[in-house]
């Protein structure tokens, strides 16, 4: 039984996450995912739209994922790998080189990210849309006031 382990925040679950999880599940028999908790994210200076329980529920509903556990700090990975009997540790290549120190315990490698999508990008897109809508509403209100005054 070959177990693969990976970690991430997985906010606003998107196709980049699905592609990664699908590819990882094809590398072995069992895929386990450490999902960053809200308190670990705030330590990293990261805020999420969905709280941990919802991000975890989305991961658990994904057919490629066999088990989800909380990622609460940077130091837990060795204990997780041992507990889960993982033989392969894989992350997207935005993390390339960052976890090579685990290679005495597990095979470590990084796979290419899906281009042009990230949770941050979705949040930026929604923020821009929100700002555009605000400007549009302000313009409509100004026009209405002008009409009422004339
Ligand atoms: N990932 C990927 N392709 C993407 C986005 C993410 O392969 N387009 C991978 C990351 O490399 C990581 C995992 O998905 O191994 C979880 O990444 P996460 O940081 O939660 O997702 P992002 O969308 O990159 O979120 P953010 O923009 O907040 O960093």
mmCIF file with all atom_site columns, C-alpha atoms and ligand atoms in Angstrom:
data_model
loop_
_atom_site.group_PDB
_atom_site.id
_atom_site.type_symbol
_atom_site.label_atom_id
_atom_site.label_alt_id
_atom_site.label_comp_id
_atom_site.label_asym_id
_atom_site.label_entity_id
_atom_site.label_seq_id
_atom_site.pdbx_PDB_ins_code
_atom_site.Cartn_x
_atom_site.Cartn_y
_atom_site.Cartn_z
_atom_site.occupancy
_atom_site.B_iso_or_equiv
_atom_site.pdbx_formal_charge
_atom_site.auth_seq_id
_atom_site.auth_comp_id
_atom_site.auth_asym_id
_atom_site.auth_atom_id
_atom_site.pdbx_PDB_model_num
ATOM   1   C CA  . UNK A 1 1   ? 0.000   0.000  0.000   1.00 0.00 ? 1   UNK A CA  1
ATOM   2   C CA  . UNK A 1 2   ? 1.682   3.203  -1.195  1.00 0.00 ? 2   UNK A CA  1
ATOM   3   C CA  . UNK A 1 3   ? 0.532   6.342  0.690   1.00 0.00 ? 3   UNK A CA  1
ATOM   4   C CA  . UNK A 1 4   ? 1.058   9.867  -0.659  1.00 0.00 ? 4   UNK A CA  1
ATOM   5   C CA  . UNK A 1 5   ? 0.957   12.883 1.641   1.00 0.00 ? 5   UNK A CA  1
ATOM   6   C CA  . UNK A 1 6   ? 0.435   16.552 0.786   1.00 0.00 ? 6   UNK A CA  1
ATOM   7   C CA  . UNK A 1 7   ? -0.471  19.813 2.553   1.00 0.00 ? 7   UNK A CA  1
ATOM   8   C CA  . UNK A 1 8   ? -2.250  23.055 1.785   1.00 0.00 ? 8   UNK A CA  1
ATOM   9   C CA  . UNK A 1 9   ? -4.916  25.577 2.682   1.00 0.00 ? 9   UNK A CA  1
ATOM   10  C CA  . UNK A 1 10  ? -7.306  24.630 -0.147  1.00 0.00 ? 10  UNK A CA  1
ATOM   11  C CA  . UNK A 1 11  ? -9.503  27.744 0.204   1.00 0.00 ? 11  UNK A CA  1
ATOM   12  C CA  . UNK A 1 12  ? -12.174 28.318 -2.476  1.00 0.00 ? 12  UNK A CA  1
ATOM   13  C CA  . UNK A 1 13  ? -11.624 24.785 -3.793  1.00 0.00 ? 13  UNK A CA  1
ATOM   14  C CA  . UNK A 1 14  ? -10.797 25.146 -7.504  1.00 0.00 ? 14  UNK A CA  1
ATOM   15  C CA  . UNK A 1 15  ? -9.658  23.175 -10.559 1.00 0.00 ? 15  UNK A CA  1
ATOM   16  C CA  . UNK A 1 16  ? -5.948  23.685 -9.701  1.00 0.00 ? 16  UNK A CA  1
ATOM   17  C CA  . UNK A 1 17  ? -6.584  21.817 -6.436  1.00 0.00 ? 17  UNK A CA  1
ATOM   18  C CA  . UNK A 1 18  ? -8.537  19.069 -8.211  1.00 0.00 ? 18  UNK A CA  1
ATOM   19  C CA  . UNK A 1 19  ? -5.804  18.564 -10.840 1.00 0.00 ? 19  UNK A CA  1
ATOM   20  C CA  . UNK A 1 20  ? -3.167  18.308 -8.123  1.00 0.00 ? 20  UNK A CA  1
ATOM   21  C CA  . UNK A 1 21  ? -5.177  15.830 -6.014  1.00 0.00 ? 21  UNK A CA  1
ATOM   22  C CA  . UNK A 1 22  ? -6.061  13.699 -9.037  1.00 0.00 ? 22  UNK A CA  1
ATOM   23  C CA  . UNK A 1 23  ? -2.424  13.501 -10.165 1.00 0.00 ? 23  UNK A CA  1
ATOM   24  C CA  . UNK A 1 24  ? -1.285  12.661 -6.630  1.00 0.00 ? 24  UNK A CA  1
ATOM   25  C CA  . UNK A 1 25  ? -3.911  9.931  -6.224  1.00 0.00 ? 25  UNK A CA  1
ATOM   26  C CA  . UNK A 1 26  ? -2.598  8.306  -9.407  1.00 0.00 ? 26  UNK A CA  1
ATOM   27  C CA  . UNK A 1 27  ? 0.894   8.025  -7.902  1.00 0.00 ? 27  UNK A CA  1
ATOM   28  C CA  . UNK A 1 28  ? -0.128  5.432  -5.298  1.00 0.00 ? 28  UNK A CA  1
ATOM   29  C CA  . UNK A 1 29  ? -2.956  3.709  -3.447  1.00 0.00 ? 29  UNK A CA  1
ATOM   30  C CA  . UNK A 1 30  ? -3.935  6.209  -0.760  1.00 0.00 ? 30  UNK A CA  1
ATOM   31  C CA  . UNK A 1 31  ? -3.806  10.024 -0.619  1.00 0.00 ? 31  UNK A CA  1
ATOM   32  C CA  . UNK A 1 32  ? -3.778  11.861 2.717   1.00 0.00 ? 32  UNK A CA  1
ATOM   33  C CA  . UNK A 1 33  ? -4.009  15.655 3.010   1.00 0.00 ? 33  UNK A CA  1
ATOM   34  C CA  . UNK A 1 34  ? -2.942  17.995 5.810   1.00 0.00 ? 34  UNK A CA  1
ATOM   35  C CA  . UNK A 1 35  ? -5.310  20.963 5.652   1.00 0.00 ? 35  UNK A CA  1
ATOM   36  C CA  . UNK A 1 36  ? -4.054  24.177 7.299   1.00 0.00 ? 36  UNK A CA  1
ATOM   37  C CA  . UNK A 1 37  ? -6.182  25.205 10.263  1.00 0.00 ? 37  UNK A CA  1
ATOM   38  C CA  . UNK A 1 38  ? -7.421  28.773 10.697  1.00 0.00 ? 38  UNK A CA  1
ATOM   39  C CA  . UNK A 1 39  ? -4.970  29.447 13.534  1.00 0.00 ? 39  UNK A CA  1
ATOM   40  C CA  . UNK A 1 40  ? -2.024  28.111 11.477  1.00 0.00 ? 40  UNK A CA  1
ATOM   41  C CA  . UNK A 1 41  ? -3.127  30.288 8.561   1.00 0.00 ? 41  UNK A CA  1
ATOM   42  C CA  . UNK A 1 42  ? -3.261  33.391 10.735  1.00 0.00 ? 42  UNK A CA  1
ATOM   43  C CA  . UNK A 1 43  ? 0.268   32.551 11.917  1.00 0.00 ? 43  UNK A CA  1
ATOM   44  C CA  . UNK A 1 44  ? 1.263   32.495 8.197   1.00 0.00 ? 44  UNK A CA  1
ATOM   45  C CA  . UNK A 1 45  ? -0.558  35.819 7.642   1.00 0.00 ? 45  UNK A CA  1
ATOM   46  C CA  . UNK A 1 46  ? -3.157  34.127 5.446   1.00 0.00 ? 46  UNK A CA  1
ATOM   47  C CA  . UNK A 1 47  ? -6.913  34.706 5.715   1.00 0.00 ? 47  UNK A CA  1
ATOM   48  C CA  . UNK A 1 48  ? -9.456  32.380 4.114   1.00 0.00 ? 48  UNK A CA  1
ATOM   49  C CA  . UNK A 1 49  ? -13.028 32.755 2.911   1.00 0.00 ? 49  UNK A CA  1
ATOM   50  C CA  . UNK A 1 50  ? -13.990 29.272 4.151   1.00 0.00 ? 50  UNK A CA  1
ATOM   51  C CA  . UNK A 1 51  ? -13.178 28.220 7.733   1.00 0.00 ? 51  UNK A CA  1
ATOM   52  C CA  . UNK A 1 52  ? -11.173 25.032 8.371   1.00 0.00 ? 52  UNK A CA  1
ATOM   53  C CA  . UNK A 1 53  ? -14.206 22.737 8.898   1.00 0.00 ? 53  UNK A CA  1
ATOM   54  C CA  . UNK A 1 54  ? -15.617 23.684 5.480   1.00 0.00 ? 54  UNK A CA  1
ATOM   55  C CA  . UNK A 1 55  ? -12.266 23.412 3.651   1.00 0.00 ? 55  UNK A CA  1
ATOM   56  C CA  . UNK A 1 56  ? -11.828 19.985 5.290   1.00 0.00 ? 56  UNK A CA  1
ATOM   57  C CA  . UNK A 1 57  ? -15.372 18.909 4.286   1.00 0.00 ? 57  UNK A CA  1
ATOM   58  C CA  . UNK A 1 58  ? -14.698 19.889 0.653   1.00 0.00 ? 58  UNK A CA  1
ATOM   59  C CA  . UNK A 1 59  ? -11.457 17.893 0.629   1.00 0.00 ? 59  UNK A CA  1
ATOM   60  C CA  . UNK A 1 60  ? -13.204 14.871 2.183   1.00 0.00 ? 60  UNK A CA  1
ATOM   61  C CA  . UNK A 1 61  ? -15.895 15.048 -0.509  1.00 0.00 ? 61  UNK A CA  1
ATOM   62  C CA  . UNK A 1 62  ? -13.215 14.834 -3.225  1.00 0.00 ? 62  UNK A CA  1
ATOM   63  C CA  . UNK A 1 63  ? -13.001 11.296 -4.628  1.00 0.00 ? 63  UNK A CA  1
ATOM   64  C CA  . UNK A 1 64  ? -9.191  11.436 -4.864  1.00 0.00 ? 64  UNK A CA  1
ATOM   65  C CA  . UNK A 1 65  ? -8.701  12.055 -1.123  1.00 0.00 ? 65  UNK A CA  1
ATOM   66  C CA  . UNK A 1 66  ? -8.721  9.231  1.428   1.00 0.00 ? 66  UNK A CA  1
ATOM   67  C CA  . UNK A 1 67  ? -8.014  11.096 4.660   1.00 0.00 ? 67  UNK A CA  1
ATOM   68  C CA  . UNK A 1 68  ? -7.806  14.718 5.859   1.00 0.00 ? 68  UNK A CA  1
ATOM   69  C CA  . UNK A 1 69  ? -6.112  15.835 9.072   1.00 0.00 ? 69  UNK A CA  1
ATOM   70  C CA  . UNK A 1 70  ? -5.331  19.297 10.513  1.00 0.00 ? 70  UNK A CA  1
ATOM   71  C CA  . UNK A 1 71  ? -2.036  21.023 9.720   1.00 0.00 ? 71  UNK A CA  1
ATOM   72  C CA  . UNK A 1 72  ? -1.423  23.110 12.829  1.00 0.00 ? 72  UNK A CA  1
ATOM   73  C CA  . UNK A 1 73  ? 2.259   23.989 12.643  1.00 0.00 ? 73  UNK A CA  1
ATOM   74  C CA  . UNK A 1 74  ? 5.437   23.692 10.541  1.00 0.00 ? 74  UNK A CA  1
ATOM   75  C CA  . UNK A 1 75  ? 6.989   21.005 12.763  1.00 0.00 ? 75  UNK A CA  1
ATOM   76  C CA  . UNK A 1 76  ? 4.386   18.212 12.610  1.00 0.00 ? 76  UNK A CA  1
ATOM   77  C CA  . UNK A 1 77  ? 5.278   16.773 9.182   1.00 0.00 ? 77  UNK A CA  1
ATOM   78  C CA  . UNK A 1 78  ? 7.678   14.075 10.381  1.00 0.00 ? 78  UNK A CA  1
ATOM   79  C CA  . UNK A 1 79  ? 5.117   12.759 12.890  1.00 0.00 ? 79  UNK A CA  1
ATOM   80  C CA  . UNK A 1 80  ? 2.365   12.851 10.222  1.00 0.00 ? 80  UNK A CA  1
ATOM   81  C CA  . UNK A 1 81  ? 4.492   10.956 7.686   1.00 0.00 ? 81  UNK A CA  1
ATOM   82  C CA  . UNK A 1 82  ? 5.294   8.269  10.264  1.00 0.00 ? 82  UNK A CA  1
ATOM   83  C CA  . UNK A 1 83  ? 1.684   7.975  11.539  1.00 0.00 ? 83  UNK A CA  1
ATOM   84  C CA  . UNK A 1 84  ? 0.225   7.794  8.008   1.00 0.00 ? 84  UNK A CA  1
ATOM   85  C CA  . UNK A 1 85  ? 3.031   5.455  6.795   1.00 0.00 ? 85  UNK A CA  1
ATOM   86  C CA  . UNK A 1 86  ? 3.525   7.782  3.814   1.00 0.00 ? 86  UNK A CA  1
ATOM   87  C CA  . UNK A 1 87  ? 6.279   6.942  1.341   1.00 0.00 ? 87  UNK A CA  1
ATOM   88  C CA  . UNK A 1 88  ? 5.825   9.904  -1.016  1.00 0.00 ? 88  UNK A CA  1
ATOM   89  C CA  . UNK A 1 89  ? 5.562   13.602 -0.040  1.00 0.00 ? 89  UNK A CA  1
ATOM   90  C CA  . UNK A 1 90  ? 4.401   15.813 -2.919  1.00 0.00 ? 90  UNK A CA  1
ATOM   91  C CA  . UNK A 1 91  ? 3.600   19.519 -3.229  1.00 0.00 ? 91  UNK A CA  1
ATOM   92  C CA  . UNK A 1 92  ? 2.977   21.929 -6.093  1.00 0.00 ? 92  UNK A CA  1
ATOM   93  C CA  . UNK A 1 93  ? 6.164   23.457 -7.513  1.00 0.00 ? 93  UNK A CA  1
ATOM   94  C CA  . UNK A 1 94  ? 5.517   26.822 -5.821  1.00 0.00 ? 94  UNK A CA  1
ATOM   95  C CA  . UNK A 1 95  ? 7.078   24.953 -2.855  1.00 0.00 ? 95  UNK A CA  1
ATOM   96  C CA  . UNK A 1 96  ? 10.038  23.536 -4.835  1.00 0.00 ? 96  UNK A CA  1
ATOM   97  C CA  . UNK A 1 97  ? 12.987  22.767 -2.566  1.00 0.00 ? 97  UNK A CA  1
ATOM   98  C CA  . UNK A 1 98  ? 11.200  23.873 0.626   1.00 0.00 ? 98  UNK A CA  1
ATOM   99  C CA  . UNK A 1 99  ? 10.722  20.375 2.074   1.00 0.00 ? 99  UNK A CA  1
ATOM   100 C CA  . UNK A 1 100 ? 13.843  18.589 0.817   1.00 0.00 ? 100 UNK A CA  1
ATOM   101 C CA  . UNK A 1 101 ? 14.927  18.172 4.453   1.00 0.00 ? 101 UNK A CA  1
ATOM   102 C CA  . UNK A 1 102 ? 12.289  15.418 4.791   1.00 0.00 ? 102 UNK A CA  1
ATOM   103 C CA  . UNK A 1 103 ? 13.975  13.257 2.175   1.00 0.00 ? 103 UNK A CA  1
ATOM   104 C CA  . UNK A 1 104 ? 15.721  11.077 4.789   1.00 0.00 ? 104 UNK A CA  1
ATOM   105 C CA  . UNK A 1 105 ? 12.220  9.892  5.816   1.00 0.00 ? 105 UNK A CA  1
ATOM   106 C CA  . UNK A 1 106 ? 10.154  9.981  2.632   1.00 0.00 ? 106 UNK A CA  1
ATOM   107 C CA  . UNK A 1 107 ? 10.556  10.501 -1.113  1.00 0.00 ? 107 UNK A CA  1
ATOM   108 C CA  . UNK A 1 108 ? 9.973   14.233 -1.757  1.00 0.00 ? 108 UNK A CA  1
ATOM   109 C CA  . UNK A 1 109 ? 8.952   15.813 -5.000  1.00 0.00 ? 109 UNK A CA  1
ATOM   110 C CA  . UNK A 1 110 ? 7.122   18.751 -6.511  1.00 0.00 ? 110 UNK A CA  1
ATOM   111 C CA  . UNK A 1 111 ? 4.738   18.783 -9.463  1.00 0.00 ? 111 UNK A CA  1
ATOM   112 C CA  . UNK A 1 112 ? 3.878   21.695 -11.778 1.00 0.00 ? 112 UNK A CA  1
ATOM   113 C CA  . UNK A 1 113 ? 0.952   23.869 -10.712 1.00 0.00 ? 113 UNK A CA  1
ATOM   114 C CA  . UNK A 1 114 ? -2.070  24.321 -12.948 1.00 0.00 ? 114 UNK A CA  1
ATOM   115 C CA  . UNK A 1 115 ? -1.439  27.689 -14.630 1.00 0.00 ? 115 UNK A CA  1
ATOM   116 C CA  . UNK A 1 116 ? -3.626  30.788 -14.239 1.00 0.00 ? 116 UNK A CA  1
ATOM   117 C CA  . UNK A 1 117 ? -5.648  29.843 -11.172 1.00 0.00 ? 117 UNK A CA  1
ATOM   118 C CA  . UNK A 1 118 ? -5.191  30.302 -7.444  1.00 0.00 ? 118 UNK A CA  1
ATOM   119 C CA  . UNK A 1 119 ? -7.392  31.104 -4.445  1.00 0.00 ? 119 UNK A CA  1
ATOM   120 C CA  . UNK A 1 120 ? -5.704  34.514 -4.247  1.00 0.00 ? 120 UNK A CA  1
ATOM   121 C CA  . UNK A 1 121 ? -6.542  35.181 -7.896  1.00 0.00 ? 121 UNK A CA  1
ATOM   122 C CA  . UNK A 1 122 ? -10.228 34.304 -7.335  1.00 0.00 ? 122 UNK A CA  1
ATOM   123 C CA  . UNK A 1 123 ? -10.334 36.637 -4.304  1.00 0.00 ? 123 UNK A CA  1
ATOM   124 C CA  . UNK A 1 124 ? -8.714  39.456 -6.329  1.00 0.00 ? 124 UNK A CA  1
ATOM   125 C CA  . UNK A 1 125 ? -11.187 38.909 -9.176  1.00 0.00 ? 125 UNK A CA  1
ATOM   126 C CA  . UNK A 1 126 ? -14.172 39.063 -6.784  1.00 0.00 ? 126 UNK A CA  1
ATOM   127 C CA  . UNK A 1 127 ? -12.752 42.202 -5.108  1.00 0.00 ? 127 UNK A CA  1
ATOM   128 C CA  . UNK A 1 128 ? -12.320 43.952 -8.481  1.00 0.00 ? 128 UNK A CA  1
ATOM   129 C CA  . UNK A 1 129 ? -15.862 42.956 -9.486  1.00 0.00 ? 129 UNK A CA  1
ATOM   130 C CA  . UNK A 1 130 ? -17.125 44.295 -6.155  1.00 0.00 ? 130 UNK A CA  1
ATOM   131 C CA  . UNK A 1 131 ? -15.292 47.622 -6.673  1.00 0.00 ? 131 UNK A CA  1
ATOM   132 C CA  . UNK A 1 132 ? -16.620 47.906 -10.241 1.00 0.00 ? 132 UNK A CA  1
ATOM   133 C CA  . UNK A 1 133 ? -20.159 47.279 -8.996  1.00 0.00 ? 133 UNK A CA  1
ATOM   134 C CA  . UNK A 1 134 ? -19.713 49.931 -6.263  1.00 0.00 ? 134 UNK A CA  1
ATOM   135 C CA  . UNK A 1 135 ? -18.580 52.507 -8.866  1.00 0.00 ? 135 UNK A CA  1
ATOM   136 C CA  . UNK A 1 136 ? -21.521 51.551 -11.098 1.00 0.00 ? 136 UNK A CA  1
ATOM   137 C CA  . UNK A 1 137 ? -24.011 51.996 -8.230  1.00 0.00 ? 137 UNK A CA  1
ATOM   138 C CA  . UNK A 1 138 ? -22.440 55.338 -7.216  1.00 0.00 ? 138 UNK A CA  1
ATOM   139 C CA  . UNK A 1 139 ? -22.755 56.589 -10.823 1.00 0.00 ? 139 UNK A CA  1
ATOM   140 C CA  . UNK A 1 140 ? -26.392 55.491 -11.003 1.00 0.00 ? 140 UNK A CA  1
ATOM   141 C CA  . UNK A 1 141 ? -27.132 57.230 -7.701  1.00 0.00 ? 141 UNK A CA  1
ATOM   142 C CA  . UNK A 1 142 ? -25.442 60.476 -8.860  1.00 0.00 ? 142 UNK A CA  1
ATOM   143 C CA  . UNK A 1 143 ? -27.441 60.361 -12.092 1.00 0.00 ? 143 UNK A CA  1
ATOM   144 C CA  . UNK A 1 144 ? -30.687 59.797 -10.131 1.00 0.00 ? 144 UNK A CA  1
ATOM   145 C CA  . UNK A 1 145 ? -29.893 62.745 -7.823  1.00 0.00 ? 145 UNK A CA  1
ATOM   146 C CA  . UNK A 1 146 ? -29.139 64.962 -10.853 1.00 0.00 ? 146 UNK A CA  1
ATOM   147 C CA  . UNK A 1 147 ? -32.483 63.982 -12.389 1.00 0.00 ? 147 UNK A CA  1
ATOM   148 C CA  . UNK A 1 148 ? -34.358 64.655 -9.121  1.00 0.00 ? 148 UNK A CA  1
ATOM   149 C CA  . UNK A 1 149 ? -32.702 68.067 -8.756  1.00 0.00 ? 149 UNK A CA  1
ATOM   150 C CA  . UNK A 1 150 ? -33.408 69.153 -12.331 1.00 0.00 ? 150 UNK A CA  1
HETATM 151 N N1  . LIG B 2 .   ? -1.926  24.177 -6.535  1.00 0.00 ? 1   LIG B N1  1
HETATM 152 C C1  . LIG B 2 .   ? -1.733  23.751 -7.864  1.00 0.00 ? 1   LIG B C1  1
HETATM 153 N N2  . LIG B 2 .   ? -2.171  24.529 -8.903  1.00 0.00 ? 1   LIG B N2  1
HETATM 154 C C2  . LIG B 2 .   ? -2.796  25.717 -8.649  1.00 0.00 ? 1   LIG B C2  1
HETATM 155 C C3  . LIG B 2 .   ? -3.010  26.154 -7.316  1.00 0.00 ? 1   LIG B C3  1
HETATM 156 C C4  . LIG B 2 .   ? -2.560  25.349 -6.277  1.00 0.00 ? 1   LIG B C4  1
HETATM 157 O O1  . LIG B 2 .   ? -1.162  22.684 -8.106  1.00 0.00 ? 1   LIG B O1  1
HETATM 158 N N3  . LIG B 2 .   ? -3.174  26.465 -9.677  1.00 0.00 ? 1   LIG B N3  1
HETATM 159 C C5  . LIG B 2 .   ? -1.426  23.362 -5.455  1.00 0.00 ? 1   LIG B C5  1
HETATM 160 C C6  . LIG B 2 .   ? -0.356  24.075 -4.615  1.00 0.00 ? 1   LIG B C6  1
HETATM 161 O O2  . LIG B 2 .   ? 0.896   24.003 -5.267  1.00 0.00 ? 1   LIG B O2  1
HETATM 162 C C7  . LIG B 2 .   ? -0.398  23.301 -3.318  1.00 0.00 ? 1   LIG B C7  1
HETATM 163 C C8  . LIG B 2 .   ? -1.894  22.897 -3.210  1.00 0.00 ? 1   LIG B C8  1
HETATM 164 O O3  . LIG B 2 .   ? -2.459  23.090 -4.522  1.00 0.00 ? 1   LIG B O3  1
HETATM 165 O O4  . LIG B 2 .   ? 0.405   22.121 -3.424  1.00 0.00 ? 1   LIG B O4  1
HETATM 166 C C9  . LIG B 2 .   ? -2.638  23.735 -2.208  1.00 0.00 ? 1   LIG B C9  1
HETATM 167 O O5  . LIG B 2 .   ? -2.361  25.073 -2.540  1.00 0.00 ? 1   LIG B O5  1
HETATM 168 P P1  . LIG B 2 .   ? -3.019  26.350 -1.875  1.00 0.00 ? 1   LIG B P1  1
HETATM 169 O O6  . LIG B 2 .   ? -1.955  27.293 -1.466  1.00 0.00 ? 1   LIG B O6  1
HETATM 170 O O7  . LIG B 2 .   ? -4.041  25.985 -0.893  1.00 0.00 ? 1   LIG B O7  1
HETATM 171 O O8  . LIG B 2 .   ? -3.797  26.930 -3.187  1.00 0.00 ? 1   LIG B O8  1
HETATM 172 P P2  . LIG B 2 .   ? -3.628  28.281 -3.963  1.00 0.00 ? 1   LIG B P2  1
HETATM 173 O O9  . LIG B 2 .   ? -4.761  28.378 -4.930  1.00 0.00 ? 1   LIG B O9  1
HETATM 174 O O10 . LIG B 2 .   ? -2.232  28.405 -4.513  1.00 0.00 ? 1   LIG B O10 1
HETATM 175 O O11 . LIG B 2 .   ? -3.873  29.342 -2.808  1.00 0.00 ? 1   LIG B O11 1
HETATM 176 P P3  . LIG B 2 .   ? -3.195  30.763 -2.543  1.00 0.00 ? 1   LIG B P3  1
HETATM 177 O O12 . LIG B 2 .   ? -3.469  31.620 -3.745  1.00 0.00 ? 1   LIG B O12 1
HETATM 178 O O13 . LIG B 2 .   ? -3.916  31.272 -1.286  1.00 0.00 ? 1   LIG B O13 1
HETATM 179 O O14 . LIG B 2 .   ? -1.735  30.488 -2.295  1.00 0.00 ? 1   LIG B O14 1
#
